[in-house]
Short mmCIF file of N, CA and C in Angstrom, two decimals:
data_model
loop_
_atom_site.label_atom_id
_atom_site.label_comp_id
_atom_site.label_asym_id
_atom_site.label_seq_id
_atom_site.Cartn_x
_atom_site.Cartn_y
_atom_site.Cartn_z
N THR A 239 -6.05 26.05 -6.60
CA THR A 239 -5.53 24.92 -6.03
C THR A 239 -4.00 24.88 -6.31
N ASP A 240 -3.36 23.94 -5.70
CA ASP A 240 -1.83 23.93 -5.83
C ASP A 240 -1.44 23.12 -7.01
N GLY A 241 -2.30 22.55 -7.77
CA GLY A 241 -1.92 21.71 -8.93
C GLY A 241 -1.81 20.21 -8.62
N SER A 242 -1.97 19.85 -7.26
CA SER A 242 -1.90 18.49 -6.94
C SER A 242 -2.89 17.69 -7.56
N LYS A 243 -2.59 16.41 -7.95
CA LYS A 243 -3.52 15.40 -8.54
C LYS A 243 -3.54 14.21 -7.62
N PHE A 244 -4.69 13.36 -7.71
CA PHE A 244 -4.84 12.36 -6.91
C PHE A 244 -5.37 11.07 -7.70
N TYR A 245 -4.98 9.88 -7.24
CA TYR A 245 -5.77 8.71 -7.81
C TYR A 245 -5.62 7.58 -6.78
N SER A 246 -6.72 6.80 -6.69
CA SER A 246 -6.76 5.57 -6.01
C SER A 246 -7.43 4.51 -6.82
N SER A 247 -6.99 3.26 -6.55
CA SER A 247 -7.57 2.17 -7.31
C SER A 247 -8.98 1.89 -6.71
N LEU A 248 -9.30 2.42 -5.52
CA LEU A 248 -10.63 2.31 -4.95
C LEU A 248 -11.40 3.56 -5.24
N SER A 249 -12.58 3.33 -5.97
CA SER A 249 -13.38 4.56 -6.41
C SER A 249 -13.99 5.26 -5.24
N SER A 250 -14.18 4.60 -4.24
CA SER A 250 -14.78 5.20 -3.03
C SER A 250 -13.86 6.32 -2.39
N VAL A 251 -12.57 5.95 -2.60
CA VAL A 251 -11.55 7.00 -2.07
C VAL A 251 -11.40 8.16 -2.94
N ASN A 252 -11.47 7.93 -4.26
CA ASN A 252 -11.46 8.98 -5.21
C ASN A 252 -12.52 9.96 -5.13
N GLN A 253 -13.63 9.54 -4.50
CA GLN A 253 -14.65 10.46 -4.23
C GLN A 253 -14.39 11.65 -3.32
N ASN A 254 -13.40 11.40 -2.50
CA ASN A 254 -12.92 12.48 -1.57
C ASN A 254 -12.09 13.49 -2.40
N TYR A 255 -11.63 13.14 -3.52
CA TYR A 255 -10.77 14.03 -4.29
C TYR A 255 -11.25 14.29 -5.75
N GLN A 256 -12.55 14.41 -5.97
CA GLN A 256 -13.10 14.45 -7.29
C GLN A 256 -12.52 15.51 -8.12
N ALA A 257 -12.34 16.74 -7.59
CA ALA A 257 -11.65 17.85 -8.41
C ALA A 257 -10.21 17.53 -8.85
N GLN A 258 -9.51 16.78 -7.96
CA GLN A 258 -8.10 16.56 -8.35
C GLN A 258 -7.71 15.16 -8.81
N THR A 259 -8.81 14.43 -9.21
CA THR A 259 -8.50 13.08 -9.64
C THR A 259 -7.79 13.13 -11.11
N LEU A 260 -6.83 12.34 -11.24
CA LEU A 260 -5.98 12.13 -12.47
C LEU A 260 -5.89 10.60 -12.63
N THR A 261 -6.48 10.06 -13.66
CA THR A 261 -6.47 8.60 -13.67
C THR A 261 -5.23 8.17 -14.51
N PRO A 262 -4.38 7.39 -13.92
CA PRO A 262 -3.14 6.85 -14.69
C PRO A 262 -3.60 5.51 -15.26
N SER A 263 -2.54 4.99 -16.04
CA SER A 263 -2.61 3.69 -16.49
C SER A 263 -1.77 2.91 -15.43
N VAL A 264 -2.31 1.76 -14.94
CA VAL A 264 -1.68 1.01 -13.94
C VAL A 264 -1.48 -0.38 -14.34
N GLU A 265 -0.33 -0.87 -14.30
CA GLU A 265 0.07 -2.28 -14.71
C GLU A 265 0.72 -3.02 -13.43
N VAL A 266 0.34 -4.25 -13.04
CA VAL A 266 0.83 -5.00 -11.98
C VAL A 266 1.36 -6.17 -12.54
N ALA A 267 2.48 -6.63 -12.11
CA ALA A 267 2.92 -8.06 -12.58
C ALA A 267 3.67 -8.63 -11.29
N ASN A 268 3.39 -9.94 -11.02
CA ASN A 268 4.06 -10.68 -9.97
C ASN A 268 5.03 -11.60 -10.53
N GLU A 269 6.15 -11.71 -9.86
CA GLU A 269 7.40 -12.64 -10.16
C GLU A 269 7.45 -13.62 -9.05
N ASP A 270 7.66 -14.92 -9.45
CA ASP A 270 7.88 -15.93 -8.56
C ASP A 270 9.31 -16.64 -8.99
N TYR A 271 10.43 -16.03 -8.49
CA TYR A 271 11.77 -16.41 -9.05
C TYR A 271 12.18 -17.81 -8.60
N ASN A 272 11.72 -18.37 -7.52
CA ASN A 272 12.06 -19.61 -7.02
C ASN A 272 11.04 -20.78 -7.19
N ASP A 273 9.98 -20.47 -7.97
CA ASP A 273 8.92 -21.43 -8.22
C ASP A 273 8.34 -22.16 -7.03
N ASP A 274 8.16 -21.36 -5.89
CA ASP A 274 7.45 -21.95 -4.73
C ASP A 274 6.00 -21.60 -4.65
N GLY A 275 5.54 -21.01 -5.59
CA GLY A 275 4.13 -20.58 -5.62
C GLY A 275 3.75 -19.33 -4.97
N LEU A 276 4.73 -18.59 -4.39
CA LEU A 276 4.58 -17.40 -3.63
C LEU A 276 5.25 -16.25 -4.41
N ASN A 277 4.64 -15.13 -4.51
CA ASN A 277 5.23 -13.93 -5.11
C ASN A 277 6.45 -13.51 -4.35
N ASP A 278 7.61 -13.30 -5.12
CA ASP A 278 8.74 -12.76 -4.53
C ASP A 278 8.92 -11.32 -4.85
N VAL A 279 8.39 -10.88 -5.99
CA VAL A 279 8.53 -9.50 -6.41
C VAL A 279 7.16 -9.07 -6.96
N ILE A 280 6.80 -7.80 -6.65
CA ILE A 280 5.65 -7.21 -7.28
C ILE A 280 6.12 -6.03 -8.14
N ILE A 281 5.86 -6.05 -9.42
CA ILE A 281 6.31 -4.90 -10.21
C ILE A 281 5.06 -3.97 -10.57
N LEU A 282 5.16 -2.79 -10.26
CA LEU A 282 4.05 -1.90 -10.37
C LEU A 282 4.45 -0.68 -11.35
N LYS A 283 3.70 -0.61 -12.43
CA LYS A 283 4.11 0.47 -13.41
C LYS A 283 2.87 1.38 -13.54
N ILE A 284 3.08 2.73 -13.22
CA ILE A 284 2.09 3.69 -13.24
C ILE A 284 2.51 4.71 -14.31
N THR A 285 1.69 4.90 -15.28
CA THR A 285 1.89 5.89 -16.38
C THR A 285 0.88 7.06 -16.22
N LEU A 286 1.46 8.30 -16.01
CA LEU A 286 0.56 9.41 -15.80
C LEU A 286 0.27 10.14 -17.08
N PRO A 287 -0.93 10.53 -17.29
CA PRO A 287 -1.27 11.28 -18.51
C PRO A 287 -0.82 12.80 -18.26
N ALA A 288 0.43 13.01 -18.12
CA ALA A 288 0.88 14.38 -17.89
C ALA A 288 2.24 14.51 -18.53
N THR A 289 2.65 15.79 -18.87
CA THR A 289 3.98 15.88 -19.35
C THR A 289 5.04 15.64 -18.12
N PRO A 290 6.05 14.85 -18.32
CA PRO A 290 7.00 14.53 -17.22
C PRO A 290 7.60 15.72 -16.65
N SER A 291 7.89 16.73 -17.39
CA SER A 291 8.56 17.93 -16.72
C SER A 291 7.70 18.70 -15.86
N THR A 292 6.39 18.45 -15.88
CA THR A 292 5.52 19.10 -14.93
C THR A 292 5.24 18.38 -13.68
N VAL A 293 5.66 17.19 -13.59
CA VAL A 293 5.51 16.31 -12.31
C VAL A 293 6.78 16.54 -11.53
N ARG A 294 6.49 17.23 -10.34
CA ARG A 294 7.67 17.59 -9.53
C ARG A 294 7.69 16.68 -8.28
N SER A 295 6.59 15.96 -7.88
CA SER A 295 6.73 15.07 -6.76
C SER A 295 5.58 14.01 -7.04
N ILE A 296 5.91 12.77 -6.44
CA ILE A 296 5.03 11.69 -6.41
C ILE A 296 5.01 11.12 -5.06
N ASP A 297 3.86 11.00 -4.42
CA ASP A 297 3.69 10.25 -3.25
C ASP A 297 2.68 9.10 -3.51
N ILE A 298 3.20 7.83 -3.07
CA ILE A 298 2.44 6.67 -3.33
C ILE A 298 2.29 5.97 -2.06
N LEU A 299 0.96 5.58 -1.76
CA LEU A 299 0.63 4.74 -0.58
C LEU A 299 0.07 3.48 -1.12
N LEU A 300 0.83 2.44 -1.01
CA LEU A 300 0.37 1.13 -1.44
C LEU A 300 -0.13 0.40 -0.30
N GLY A 301 -1.29 -0.22 -0.52
CA GLY A 301 -1.94 -1.08 0.46
C GLY A 301 -1.88 -2.53 0.09
N LEU A 302 -1.35 -3.28 1.17
CA LEU A 302 -1.20 -4.72 0.90
C LEU A 302 -2.00 -5.54 2.02
N ASP A 303 -2.61 -6.56 1.56
CA ASP A 303 -3.17 -7.53 2.53
C ASP A 303 -2.19 -8.66 2.57
N TYR A 304 -1.41 -8.81 3.58
CA TYR A 304 -0.34 -9.85 3.79
C TYR A 304 -0.89 -10.96 4.63
N GLU A 305 -0.84 -12.16 4.26
CA GLU A 305 -1.38 -13.30 4.99
C GLU A 305 -0.33 -14.30 5.29
N LEU A 306 -0.27 -14.82 6.45
CA LEU A 306 0.54 -15.95 6.94
C LEU A 306 -0.41 -17.12 7.07
N LEU A 307 -0.12 -18.15 6.45
CA LEU A 307 -1.05 -19.38 6.51
C LEU A 307 -0.46 -20.52 7.09
N GLN A 308 0.79 -20.51 7.38
CA GLN A 308 1.44 -21.67 8.09
C GLN A 308 1.52 -21.40 9.64
N ILE A 309 1.46 -22.37 10.41
CA ILE A 309 1.47 -22.42 11.93
C ILE A 309 0.17 -21.68 12.44
N GLY A 310 0.04 -20.50 12.13
CA GLY A 310 -1.22 -19.66 12.53
C GLY A 310 -1.66 -19.06 11.29
N LYS A 311 -2.98 -18.83 11.30
CA LYS A 311 -3.56 -17.97 10.14
C LYS A 311 -3.72 -16.55 10.56
N LEU A 312 -3.06 -15.64 9.84
CA LEU A 312 -3.02 -14.21 10.32
C LEU A 312 -3.21 -13.33 9.11
N SER A 313 -4.05 -12.36 9.07
CA SER A 313 -4.26 -11.42 7.94
C SER A 313 -3.74 -10.07 8.55
N MET A 314 -2.86 -9.47 7.77
CA MET A 314 -2.25 -8.12 8.22
C MET A 314 -2.24 -7.14 7.06
N PRO A 315 -3.27 -6.25 7.08
CA PRO A 315 -3.25 -5.08 6.21
C PRO A 315 -2.19 -4.18 6.56
N SER A 316 -1.35 -3.84 5.45
CA SER A 316 -0.14 -2.97 5.64
C SER A 316 -0.11 -1.89 4.66
N GLY A 317 0.72 -0.91 4.85
CA GLY A 317 0.83 0.18 4.01
C GLY A 317 2.39 0.55 3.74
N VAL A 318 2.61 0.86 2.53
CA VAL A 318 3.92 1.24 2.12
C VAL A 318 3.88 2.67 1.54
N PHE A 319 4.66 3.62 2.13
CA PHE A 319 4.61 5.06 1.61
C PHE A 319 5.96 5.33 0.93
N ILE A 320 5.87 5.74 -0.30
CA ILE A 320 7.01 6.11 -1.20
C ILE A 320 6.81 7.55 -1.52
N SER A 321 7.84 8.34 -1.46
CA SER A 321 7.79 9.74 -1.84
C SER A 321 9.08 10.13 -2.72
N PHE A 322 8.79 10.81 -3.73
CA PHE A 322 9.90 11.23 -4.64
C PHE A 322 9.59 12.81 -4.99
N GLN A 323 10.76 13.53 -4.91
CA GLN A 323 10.61 14.97 -5.33
C GLN A 323 11.74 15.26 -6.36
N SER A 324 11.54 16.21 -7.33
CA SER A 324 12.54 16.60 -8.25
C SER A 324 12.21 18.07 -8.61
N GLY A 325 13.25 18.84 -8.79
CA GLY A 325 13.03 20.23 -9.27
C GLY A 325 12.91 20.29 -10.63
N THR A 326 13.31 19.33 -11.43
CA THR A 326 13.34 19.38 -12.95
C THR A 326 12.14 18.47 -13.58
N GLY A 327 11.46 17.75 -12.80
CA GLY A 327 10.54 16.92 -13.35
C GLY A 327 10.85 15.40 -13.16
N ILE A 328 9.87 14.61 -13.11
CA ILE A 328 10.04 13.12 -12.87
C ILE A 328 9.56 12.38 -14.18
N THR A 329 10.57 11.64 -14.84
CA THR A 329 10.11 10.81 -15.98
C THR A 329 9.84 9.36 -15.61
N SER A 330 10.67 8.83 -14.56
CA SER A 330 10.38 7.53 -14.10
C SER A 330 11.00 7.28 -12.69
N ILE A 331 10.50 6.43 -11.93
CA ILE A 331 11.10 6.11 -10.52
C ILE A 331 11.15 4.66 -10.48
N GLU A 332 12.07 4.26 -9.49
CA GLU A 332 12.16 2.87 -9.15
C GLU A 332 12.52 2.81 -7.67
N SER A 333 11.69 1.92 -6.99
CA SER A 333 11.90 1.73 -5.60
C SER A 333 11.89 0.26 -5.31
N VAL A 334 13.03 -0.21 -4.64
CA VAL A 334 13.16 -1.63 -4.33
C VAL A 334 13.17 -1.74 -2.84
N GLY A 335 12.55 -2.69 -2.22
CA GLY A 335 12.57 -2.90 -0.84
C GLY A 335 11.94 -4.26 -0.48
N ASP A 336 11.96 -4.54 0.79
CA ASP A 336 11.48 -5.83 1.36
C ASP A 336 10.34 -5.50 2.31
N ILE A 337 9.41 -6.43 2.33
CA ILE A 337 8.36 -6.31 3.39
C ILE A 337 8.80 -7.27 4.54
N MET A 338 8.81 -6.71 5.67
CA MET A 338 9.29 -7.47 6.84
C MET A 338 8.26 -7.31 7.94
N LEU A 339 8.00 -8.47 8.65
CA LEU A 339 7.15 -8.54 9.79
C LEU A 339 7.95 -8.44 11.06
N THR A 340 7.65 -7.41 11.84
CA THR A 340 8.39 -7.32 13.12
C THR A 340 7.50 -7.76 14.19
N GLN A 341 7.69 -8.92 14.71
CA GLN A 341 6.89 -9.60 15.69
C GLN A 341 6.92 -8.89 17.03
N ARG A 342 5.78 -8.42 17.50
CA ARG A 342 5.83 -7.73 18.89
C ARG A 342 5.24 -8.57 19.86
N GLU A 343 4.49 -9.64 19.55
CA GLU A 343 3.92 -10.50 20.54
C GLU A 343 3.89 -11.89 19.87
N PRO A 344 3.87 -12.94 20.67
CA PRO A 344 3.74 -14.27 20.20
C PRO A 344 2.51 -14.49 19.26
N VAL A 345 2.65 -15.23 18.15
CA VAL A 345 1.57 -15.64 17.43
C VAL A 345 1.34 -17.16 17.66
N TYR A 346 0.29 -17.35 18.28
CA TYR A 346 -0.02 -18.79 18.64
C TYR A 346 -0.84 -19.47 17.54
N PRO A 347 -0.66 -20.84 17.29
CA PRO A 347 -1.43 -21.53 16.28
C PRO A 347 -2.90 -21.52 16.64
N LYS A 348 -3.75 -21.17 15.58
CA LYS A 348 -5.17 -21.09 15.76
C LYS A 348 -5.65 -21.67 14.51
N TYR A 349 -6.96 -22.08 14.51
CA TYR A 349 -7.63 -22.72 13.43
C TYR A 349 -8.44 -21.70 12.64
N THR A 350 -8.65 -20.69 13.28
CA THR A 350 -9.42 -19.52 12.63
C THR A 350 -8.42 -18.39 12.33
N LYS A 351 -8.70 -17.57 11.30
CA LYS A 351 -7.88 -16.50 10.85
C LYS A 351 -7.97 -15.36 11.93
N ARG A 352 -6.92 -14.83 12.33
CA ARG A 352 -6.85 -13.59 13.08
C ARG A 352 -6.53 -12.40 12.24
N TYR A 353 -7.15 -11.33 12.68
CA TYR A 353 -6.98 -9.97 11.76
C TYR A 353 -6.30 -9.09 12.81
N LEU A 354 -5.23 -8.53 12.34
CA LEU A 354 -4.46 -7.40 13.15
C LEU A 354 -5.16 -6.06 12.89
N TYR A 355 -5.16 -5.24 13.87
CA TYR A 355 -5.56 -3.86 13.59
C TYR A 355 -7.13 -3.76 13.54
N ASN A 356 -7.87 -4.66 14.04
CA ASN A 356 -9.25 -4.64 14.09
C ASN A 356 -9.94 -4.37 12.75
N THR A 357 -9.55 -4.97 11.69
CA THR A 357 -10.11 -4.77 10.37
C THR A 357 -9.99 -6.01 9.62
N GLU A 358 -10.93 -6.43 8.84
CA GLU A 358 -10.89 -7.75 8.06
C GLU A 358 -10.20 -7.61 6.73
N ASN A 359 -10.21 -6.39 6.19
CA ASN A 359 -9.61 -6.26 4.92
C ASN A 359 -9.06 -4.78 4.72
N LEU A 360 -8.24 -4.59 3.82
CA LEU A 360 -7.59 -3.33 3.56
C LEU A 360 -8.72 -2.16 3.14
N ALA A 361 -9.61 -2.64 2.26
CA ALA A 361 -10.59 -1.72 1.83
C ALA A 361 -11.42 -1.06 3.02
N GLY A 362 -11.64 -1.97 3.99
CA GLY A 362 -12.36 -1.45 5.17
C GLY A 362 -11.57 -0.49 5.96
N LEU A 363 -10.29 -0.65 5.96
CA LEU A 363 -9.38 0.30 6.61
C LEU A 363 -9.29 1.70 5.90
N ILE A 364 -9.39 1.65 4.67
CA ILE A 364 -9.25 2.83 3.79
C ILE A 364 -10.53 3.73 3.68
N GLU A 365 -11.58 3.05 3.72
CA GLU A 365 -12.91 3.60 3.42
C GLU A 365 -13.03 4.91 4.28
N GLY A 366 -13.42 6.05 3.70
CA GLY A 366 -13.70 7.33 4.42
C GLY A 366 -12.56 8.04 4.92
N ARG A 367 -11.30 7.57 4.66
CA ARG A 367 -10.08 8.31 5.12
C ARG A 367 -9.53 9.06 3.93
N THR A 368 -8.90 10.17 4.29
CA THR A 368 -8.09 10.92 3.25
C THR A 368 -6.73 10.50 3.24
N PHE A 369 -6.05 10.86 2.19
CA PHE A 369 -4.59 10.35 2.06
C PHE A 369 -3.80 10.71 3.25
N SER A 370 -3.93 11.90 3.76
CA SER A 370 -3.07 12.41 4.95
C SER A 370 -3.60 11.61 6.14
N GLU A 371 -4.86 11.25 6.33
CA GLU A 371 -5.24 10.54 7.43
C GLU A 371 -4.69 9.12 7.43
N LEU A 372 -4.68 8.50 6.31
CA LEU A 372 -4.01 7.15 6.11
C LEU A 372 -2.69 7.13 6.44
N TYR A 373 -1.97 8.27 5.90
CA TYR A 373 -0.49 8.29 6.19
C TYR A 373 -0.20 8.38 7.64
N ASP A 374 -0.97 9.26 8.38
CA ASP A 374 -0.88 9.41 9.79
C ASP A 374 -1.17 8.18 10.47
N TYR A 375 -2.21 7.43 10.15
CA TYR A 375 -2.73 6.19 10.72
C TYR A 375 -1.60 5.24 10.70
N TYR A 376 -0.89 5.04 9.53
CA TYR A 376 0.21 4.05 9.47
C TYR A 376 1.46 4.57 10.33
N GLN A 377 1.76 5.85 10.42
CA GLN A 377 2.75 6.33 11.18
C GLN A 377 2.61 6.07 12.61
N LEU A 378 1.38 6.31 13.10
CA LEU A 378 1.14 6.03 14.53
C LEU A 378 1.03 4.53 14.92
N ARG A 379 0.51 3.68 13.94
CA ARG A 379 0.44 2.35 14.21
C ARG A 379 1.70 1.66 14.30
N ASN A 380 2.69 2.17 13.59
CA ASN A 380 4.07 1.54 13.40
C ASN A 380 5.01 2.06 14.47
N GLN A 381 4.60 2.84 15.40
CA GLN A 381 5.46 3.29 16.44
C GLN A 381 5.67 2.32 17.54
#
């Protein structure tokens, strides 16, 4: 093999990569800076059980279930792809960004929740797909 390792927080996805699975320590914290009851920042800390000098690249695909609850009820499973490479090894990384909704069509007020992309939750979207299939799916969907 090429030495690649893999991990997902969904055990059903890890089954696709049993020989390459490397289980990290994962910590998640949410911050609400303006006390409005909504998360403003998500802090994700991943600690790998590996020597930092041997880690040459990290690809992260984060899955989010984003919901709009005012005016109309809308559930939108989304993905964020982050990739880092280093010739000398990676000891830590930081990525800062915003999640933005680009409206392609009107969202009309409804009393029932609508789901984008014909799926009711992110786990249903991920089931049975490999990492590269998920990456390709999000690339095509966002064109």
